[in-house]
Coordinates of C-alpha atoms and ligand atoms in Angstrom, one line a residue:
M155 CA -17.1 -3.7 14.0
N156 CA -13.4 -3.8 15.0
V157 CA -11.0 -6.1 13.0
F158 CA -7.3 -6.4 13.3
G159 CA -5.0 -5.2 10.5
V160 CA -1.2 -5.5 10.0
D161 CA 0.7 -3.5 7.5
I162 CA 4.0 -5.2 6.4
G163 CA 6.4 -2.8 4.9
G164 CA 10.1 -2.8 3.9
S165 CA 11.2 -1.1 7.1
G166 CA 8.4 -1.6 9.6
I167 CA 5.5 -3.9 10.5
K168 CA 2.7 -2.2 12.3
G169 CA -0.7 -3.3 13.5
A170 CA -3.8 -2.3 15.4
P171 CA -7.5 -3.1 15.6
A172 CA -9.3 -0.9 13.2
D173 CA -12.8 0.4 13.7
L174 CA -14.5 -0.3 10.4
D175 CA -17.6 1.7 11.1
R176 CA -15.6 4.9 11.4
G177 CA -12.6 4.1 9.2
E178 CA -9.9 4.7 11.9
L179 CA -7.7 2.8 14.3
A180 CA -9.5 1.6 17.4
S181 CA -6.3 2.0 19.5
E182 CA -2.8 3.2 19.0
R183 CA -0.8 1.0 16.6
F184 CA 2.2 -1.1 17.6
K185 CA 5.2 -1.3 15.4
V186 CA 8.3 -3.4 15.1
L187 CA 11.2 -3.2 12.6
T188 CA 11.0 -5.5 9.6
P189 CA 13.6 -8.2 10.1
Q190 CA 16.5 -8.1 7.7
P191 CA 16.6 -10.3 5.7
S192 CA 12.8 -10.2 5.5
E193 CA 12.4 -13.9 5.0
P194 CA 9.1 -15.5 5.7
K195 CA 9.8 -17.2 9.0
A196 CA 11.3 -14.0 10.5
V197 CA 8.4 -11.9 9.3
V198 CA 5.8 -14.3 10.7
E199 CA 7.6 -14.0 14.1
A200 CA 7.5 -10.2 13.9
V201 CA 3.8 -10.3 13.0
R202 CA 3.2 -12.6 16.1
E203 CA 4.8 -10.0 18.2
V204 CA 2.7 -7.2 16.8
V205 CA -0.6 -9.1 17.2
G206 CA 0.5 -10.5 20.6
H207 CA 0.8 -6.9 21.9
F208 CA -3.0 -6.7 21.8
D209 CA -5.7 -8.8 23.4
W210 CA -7.1 -9.9 20.0
A211 CA -8.3 -13.4 19.2
G212 CA -10.2 -12.9 15.9
P213 CA -9.2 -12.8 12.3
V214 CA -6.3 -10.8 11.1
G215 CA -5.8 -9.0 7.8
L216 CA -2.2 -8.4 6.5
T217 CA -0.7 -6.4 3.7
F218 CA 2.2 -7.6 1.7
P219 CA 4.4 -5.5 -0.7
G220 CA 4.0 -7.8 -3.7
V221 CA 1.4 -9.7 -5.8
V222 CA -1.0 -11.8 -3.7
V223 CA -3.3 -14.3 -5.4
D224 CA -5.5 -16.5 -3.2
G225 CA -3.2 -16.0 -0.2
T226 CA -0.1 -16.9 -2.1
T227 CA 2.6 -14.3 -2.6
R228 CA 3.8 -14.3 -6.2
T229 CA 6.4 -11.5 -6.3
A230 CA 8.8 -9.8 -3.9
A231 CA 10.4 -6.7 -5.5
N232 CA 11.5 -5.1 -2.2
V233 CA 11.4 -8.0 0.3
D234 CA 13.2 -11.3 0.6
K235 CA 12.8 -13.5 -2.5
G236 CA 11.8 -16.5 -0.3
W237 CA 8.3 -15.1 -0.4
I238 CA 7.9 -15.9 -4.1
G239 CA 5.4 -18.8 -4.4
T240 CA 4.8 -19.0 -0.6
D241 CA 1.3 -19.8 0.8
A242 CA 1.5 -16.7 3.0
A243 CA -2.1 -17.0 4.2
A244 CA -1.3 -20.6 5.5
L245 CA 2.0 -19.5 7.1
F246 CA 0.5 -16.5 8.9
S247 CA -2.6 -18.4 10.0
E248 CA -0.3 -21.2 11.5
G249 CA 1.9 -18.5 13.1
L250 CA -1.1 -16.9 14.7
G251 CA -2.6 -20.0 16.3
G252 CA -4.7 -21.2 13.4
R253 CA -7.0 -18.2 13.2
P254 CA -8.4 -17.0 9.8
V255 CA -6.2 -14.5 8.0
A256 CA -6.5 -12.5 4.8
V257 CA -3.4 -11.4 2.9
V258 CA -3.7 -8.5 0.4
N259 CA -1.3 -6.4 -1.6
D260 CA -0.2 -3.3 0.3
A261 CA -1.3 -0.7 -2.3
D262 CA -4.6 -2.5 -2.8
A263 CA -5.2 -2.4 1.0
A264 CA -4.4 1.3 1.1
G265 CA -6.7 1.9 -1.9
L266 CA -9.6 0.0 -0.4
A267 CA -9.4 2.1 2.7
E268 CA -9.1 5.4 0.8
V269 CA -12.0 4.5 -1.5
R270 CA -14.3 3.5 1.4
F271 CA -13.3 6.2 4.0
G272 CA -10.9 8.7 2.5
A273 CA -10.1 10.7 -0.7
G274 CA -12.0 8.3 -3.0
R275 CA -15.1 8.1 -1.0
G276 CA -18.3 8.2 -3.2
R277 CA -16.2 8.6 -6.4
E278 CA -17.5 6.7 -9.5
G279 CA -15.7 5.6 -12.6
V280 CA -12.0 4.8 -12.7
V281 CA -10.0 5.8 -9.6
L282 CA -6.4 5.0 -9.2
M283 CA -4.4 5.0 -6.0
L284 CA -0.6 5.2 -6.4
T285 CA 1.6 4.8 -3.3
L286 CA 5.0 6.4 -3.6
G287 CA 7.4 4.8 -1.1
T288 CA 10.3 2.3 -1.4
G289 CA 8.5 1.1 -4.5
I290 CA 5.5 2.4 -6.3
G291 CA 2.3 0.5 -5.6
S292 CA -1.0 0.8 -7.4
A293 CA -4.7 0.1 -6.8
L294 CA -7.2 0.4 -9.6
F295 CA -10.9 0.8 -8.9
V296 CA -13.9 0.9 -11.2
D297 CA -17.1 2.3 -9.5
G298 CA -15.5 1.3 -6.2
A299 CA -14.6 -2.3 -7.2
L300 CA -10.9 -3.2 -7.0
V301 CA -9.0 -4.8 -9.8
P302 CA -6.3 -6.4 -7.7
N303 CA -2.5 -6.6 -8.2
T304 CA -2.2 -4.1 -11.0
E305 CA 1.6 -3.5 -10.3
L306 CA 1.8 -0.2 -12.2
G307 CA 5.1 0.5 -10.4
H308 CA 6.8 -1.9 -12.8
L309 CA 5.7 -0.2 -16.0
E310 CA 8.8 0.5 -18.1
L311 CA 9.7 4.2 -18.2
H312 CA 12.7 5.4 -20.1
G313 CA 14.1 1.9 -20.3
K314 CA 13.8 1.4 -16.5
D315 CA 11.4 0.0 -14.0
A316 CA 9.1 3.0 -13.2
E317 CA 9.6 2.7 -9.5
R318 CA 13.4 3.1 -9.9
H319 CA 12.7 6.2 -11.9
A320 CA 10.0 7.9 -9.8
S321 CA 9.5 6.4 -6.3
S322 CA 10.1 8.4 -3.1
A323 CA 13.0 6.2 -2.3
A324 CA 14.6 7.0 -5.7
R325 CA 14.2 10.7 -4.9
E326 CA 16.0 10.3 -1.6
K327 CA 18.7 8.1 -3.0
H328 CA 19.6 10.5 -5.8
D329 CA 18.9 13.6 -3.7
W330 CA 16.6 15.1 -6.3
S331 CA 15.0 18.4 -5.6
W332 CA 11.1 18.5 -5.5
Q333 CA 11.2 20.0 -9.0
E334 CA 13.4 17.3 -10.4
W335 CA 11.2 14.6 -8.9
A336 CA 8.1 16.3 -10.1
E337 CA 9.4 16.1 -13.7
R338 CA 9.9 12.4 -13.3
L339 CA 6.4 12.1 -11.8
D340 CA 5.1 14.0 -14.8
D341 CA 6.5 11.3 -17.2
Y342 CA 5.1 8.5 -15.0
F343 CA 1.6 10.0 -14.4
G344 CA 1.4 10.9 -18.1
M345 CA 2.0 7.3 -19.0
V346 CA -0.5 6.0 -16.5
E347 CA -3.1 8.5 -17.6
M348 CA -2.6 7.5 -21.2
L349 CA -3.2 3.8 -20.3
F350 CA -6.2 4.1 -17.9
S351 CA -7.8 7.6 -18.1
P352 CA -8.6 7.7 -14.4
K353 CA -10.9 10.4 -13.2
L354 CA -9.1 10.6 -9.9
I355 CA -5.6 9.8 -8.9
I356 CA -4.9 9.5 -5.1
I357 CA -1.3 9.8 -4.0
G358 CA -0.4 7.7 -1.0
G359 CA 2.8 6.6 0.8
G360 CA 4.6 8.5 3.6
V361 CA 5.5 11.3 1.2
S362 CA 1.9 12.2 0.7
R363 CA 2.1 14.1 3.9
K364 CA 4.3 16.5 2.0
A365 CA 2.0 16.7 -1.0
D366 CA 2.1 20.5 -1.0
K367 CA 5.8 20.3 -1.9
F368 CA 5.3 18.4 -5.1
L369 CA 1.7 18.2 -6.3
P370 CA 1.6 22.0 -7.2
L371 CA 4.8 21.4 -9.4
L372 CA 3.2 18.8 -11.6
K373 CA 2.0 19.5 -15.1
P374 CA -1.8 19.4 -15.3
L375 CA -3.4 16.1 -16.0
R376 CA -7.0 15.5 -17.1
A377 CA -7.3 13.5 -14.0
E378 CA -7.8 15.2 -10.6
I379 CA -4.9 14.4 -8.4
V380 CA -5.2 14.5 -4.6
P381 CA -3.2 13.3 -1.6
A382 CA -4.5 10.3 0.5
Q383 CA -6.4 11.2 3.6
L384 CA -5.8 8.2 5.8
Q385 CA -2.0 8.3 5.2
N386 CA -0.2 6.0 7.6
D387 CA -3.2 4.1 8.7
A388 CA -4.6 3.2 5.3
G389 CA -2.8 -0.1 5.0
I390 CA -3.9 -1.3 8.4
I391 CA -7.5 -0.3 7.8
G392 CA -7.6 -1.9 4.3
A393 CA -6.1 -5.1 5.6
A394 CA -8.7 -5.2 8.4
M395 CA -11.5 -4.6 5.7
Q396 CA -10.3 -7.7 3.9
A397 CA -10.3 -9.8 7.1
S398 CA -13.7 -8.5 8.0
R399 CA -15.1 -10.8 5.3
L400 CA -13.7 -13.7 7.2
A401 CA -15.2 -12.4 10.5
V402 CA -18.6 -12.5 8.8
Q403 CA -18.1 -16.0 7.5
A404 CA -16.8 -17.3 10.9
Ligands
LIG278 C1 5.6 -4.2 -5.5 C2 4.1 -3.9 -5.3 C3 3.9 -3.0 -4.1 C4 4.7 -1.8 -4.2 C5 4.6 -0.9 -3.0 C6 6.3 -2.8 -5.6 O1 7.6 -3.0 -5.9 O2 5.8 -4.9 -6.7 O3 3.4 -5.1 -5.2 O4 2.5 -2.7 -4.0 O5 6.1 -2.1 -4.4 O6 5.1 -1.6 -1.8

């Protein structure tokens, strides 16, 4: 089955129909820049443009970089604060001609895709996906079932929000070497391991393409730690997976 997914990020909004039997995009994705400021109306317009690029009339799944409960966006750490308390599902549905939509946290979407089709496939017990990007996103699974909106990027580390201390954006901003960044990741992963004892940690986000530069520098954990496999497409595929439930209901 093909279902459409849209991944809304701080810099780009990208979408494509995803093939949910194979766990890959069914056609090349289309991307527009995230409007700045990223206020709801402007983002809905950008999403319309992405979906409109394809001949797609069915349900659409969308990721959002904040807490999402029953379609309402509750936080907005790295996007316009106008999203806080917005019924995003209703807004996107209206913007897309009244069709059914599903809205899911971006890291949760990426995790759903990795656990079904990628690095977490067939893994039991506690599996944690961490996305290292502008912020740090998290997706926690127990025997393949997601505990949504865990927000482990906002744990406090050395008196700071962890994502300010250890995200990929923080590394670029402060120009840390891979070694310097790895030491910060050691602190962060150590804390996460202490709290959740995952068996497997999957590292996602754009920087996971360069996993060979920093994973070998990390102090050993009890958890196995591996890079994501679906990389850039995980958000789109996970969003489409959420929307596929609507397709079944329709
Ligand atoms: C947000 C999370 C999001 C993560 C990655 C964090 O700042 O609070 O909801 O998953 O960034 O985008």
